[in-house]
Tab-separated table of C-alpha atoms in Angstrom:
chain	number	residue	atom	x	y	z
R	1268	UNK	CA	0.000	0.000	0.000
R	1269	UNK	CA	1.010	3.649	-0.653
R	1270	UNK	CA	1.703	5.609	2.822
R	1271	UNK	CA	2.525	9.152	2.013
R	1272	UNK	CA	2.992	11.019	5.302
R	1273	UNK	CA	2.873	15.205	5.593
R	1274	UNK	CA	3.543	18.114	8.257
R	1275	UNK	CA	3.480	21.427	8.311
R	1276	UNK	CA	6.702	22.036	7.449
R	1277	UNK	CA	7.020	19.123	4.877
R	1278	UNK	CA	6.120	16.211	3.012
R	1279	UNK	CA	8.607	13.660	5.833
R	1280	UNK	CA	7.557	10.144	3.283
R	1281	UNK	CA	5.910	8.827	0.310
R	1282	UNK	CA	5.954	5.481	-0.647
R	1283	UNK	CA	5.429	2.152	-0.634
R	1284	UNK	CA	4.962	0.417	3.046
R	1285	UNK	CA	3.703	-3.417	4.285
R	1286	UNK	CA	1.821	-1.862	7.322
R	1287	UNK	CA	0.885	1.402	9.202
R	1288	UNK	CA	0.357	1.162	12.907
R	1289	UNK	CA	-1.147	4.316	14.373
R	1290	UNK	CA	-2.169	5.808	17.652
R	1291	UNK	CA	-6.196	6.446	17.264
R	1292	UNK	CA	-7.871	8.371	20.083
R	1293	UNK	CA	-9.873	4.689	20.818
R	1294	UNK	CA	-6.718	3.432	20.813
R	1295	UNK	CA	-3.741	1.982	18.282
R	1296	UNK	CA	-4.713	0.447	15.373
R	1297	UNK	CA	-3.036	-1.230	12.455
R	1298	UNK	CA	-3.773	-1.031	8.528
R	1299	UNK	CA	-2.328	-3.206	6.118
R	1300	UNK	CA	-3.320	-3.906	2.237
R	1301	UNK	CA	-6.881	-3.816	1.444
R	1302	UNK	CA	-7.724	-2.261	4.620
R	1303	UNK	CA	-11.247	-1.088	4.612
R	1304	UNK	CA	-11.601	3.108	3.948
R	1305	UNK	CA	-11.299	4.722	7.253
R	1306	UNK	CA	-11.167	8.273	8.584
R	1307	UNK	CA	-9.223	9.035	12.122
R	1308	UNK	CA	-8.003	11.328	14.354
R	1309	UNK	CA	-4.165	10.472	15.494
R	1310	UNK	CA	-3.497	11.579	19.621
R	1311	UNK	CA	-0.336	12.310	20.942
R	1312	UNK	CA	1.964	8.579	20.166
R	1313	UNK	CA	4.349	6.995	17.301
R	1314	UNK	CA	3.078	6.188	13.166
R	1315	UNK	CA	4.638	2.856	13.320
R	1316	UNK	CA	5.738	1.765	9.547
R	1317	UNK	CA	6.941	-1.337	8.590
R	1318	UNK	CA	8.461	-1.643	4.582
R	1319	UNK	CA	11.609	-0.865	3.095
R	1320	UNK	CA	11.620	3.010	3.533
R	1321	UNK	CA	13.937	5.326	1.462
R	1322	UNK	CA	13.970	8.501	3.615
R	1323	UNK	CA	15.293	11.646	2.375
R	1324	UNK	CA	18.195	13.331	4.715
R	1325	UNK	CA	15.837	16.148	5.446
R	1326	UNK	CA	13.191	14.068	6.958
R	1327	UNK	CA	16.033	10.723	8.734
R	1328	UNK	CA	16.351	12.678	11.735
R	1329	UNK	CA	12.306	12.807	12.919
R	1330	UNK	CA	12.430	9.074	12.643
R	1331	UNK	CA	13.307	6.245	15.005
R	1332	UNK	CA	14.862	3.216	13.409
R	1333	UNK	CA	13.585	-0.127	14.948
R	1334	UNK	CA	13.849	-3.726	14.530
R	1335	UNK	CA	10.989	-4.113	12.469
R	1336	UNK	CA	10.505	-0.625	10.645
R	1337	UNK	CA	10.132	3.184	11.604
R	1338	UNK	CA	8.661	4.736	14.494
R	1339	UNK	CA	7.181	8.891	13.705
R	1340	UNK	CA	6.580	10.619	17.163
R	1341	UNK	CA	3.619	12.708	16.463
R	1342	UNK	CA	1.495	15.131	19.182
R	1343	UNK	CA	-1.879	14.915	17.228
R	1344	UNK	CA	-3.171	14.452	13.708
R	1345	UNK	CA	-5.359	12.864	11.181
R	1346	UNK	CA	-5.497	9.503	8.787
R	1347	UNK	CA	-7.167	8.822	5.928
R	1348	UNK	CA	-6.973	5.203	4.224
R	1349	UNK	CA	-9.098	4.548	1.048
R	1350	UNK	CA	-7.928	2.257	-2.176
R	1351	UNK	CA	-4.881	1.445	-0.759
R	1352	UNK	CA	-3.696	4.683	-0.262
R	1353	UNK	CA	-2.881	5.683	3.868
R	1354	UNK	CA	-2.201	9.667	3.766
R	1355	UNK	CA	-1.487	10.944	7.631
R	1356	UNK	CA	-1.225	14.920	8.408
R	1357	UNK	CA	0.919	14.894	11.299
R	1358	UNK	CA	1.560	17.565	13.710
């Protein structure tokens, strides 16, 4: 699936990803391919990304490298996922 993941200051990924992990204000939930269309509002927590990420050298430095993938600490923001597509506005 296609993550693409923007702040205010930048665009900080786009690309392909296996799974997005995110912290919902019901609590953290995961999206992988052919997740159904959903509409959320992030809460203070970490995007959690798991796929072969190519990160630019502006953008290395907000994320945390982990065993499995890429942790984004985020305060608040919003996720949309429809046809594949997971686009998070991150604050």
């Amino acid at each position: 699936m296609y993550l693409e993941i923007v702040s205010p200051e930048a665009t900080l990924f786009s690309g392909e990803v296996t799974s997005v992990s995110v912290p919902g204000i019901n609590g953290e939930f995961e999206m992988l391919n052919n997740h159904a269309p959903i509409v959320s509002i992030l809460k203070n927590g970490h995007v959690k990304i798991v796929g072969d990420l190519e990160l630019s050298n502006a953008s290395a430095s907000k994320f945390i490298k982990k065993e499995k993938g890429y942790w984004l600490p985020i305060n608040s923001g919003t996720i949309e996922m429809n046809s594949n597509k997971v686009i998070v506005l991150a604050d």
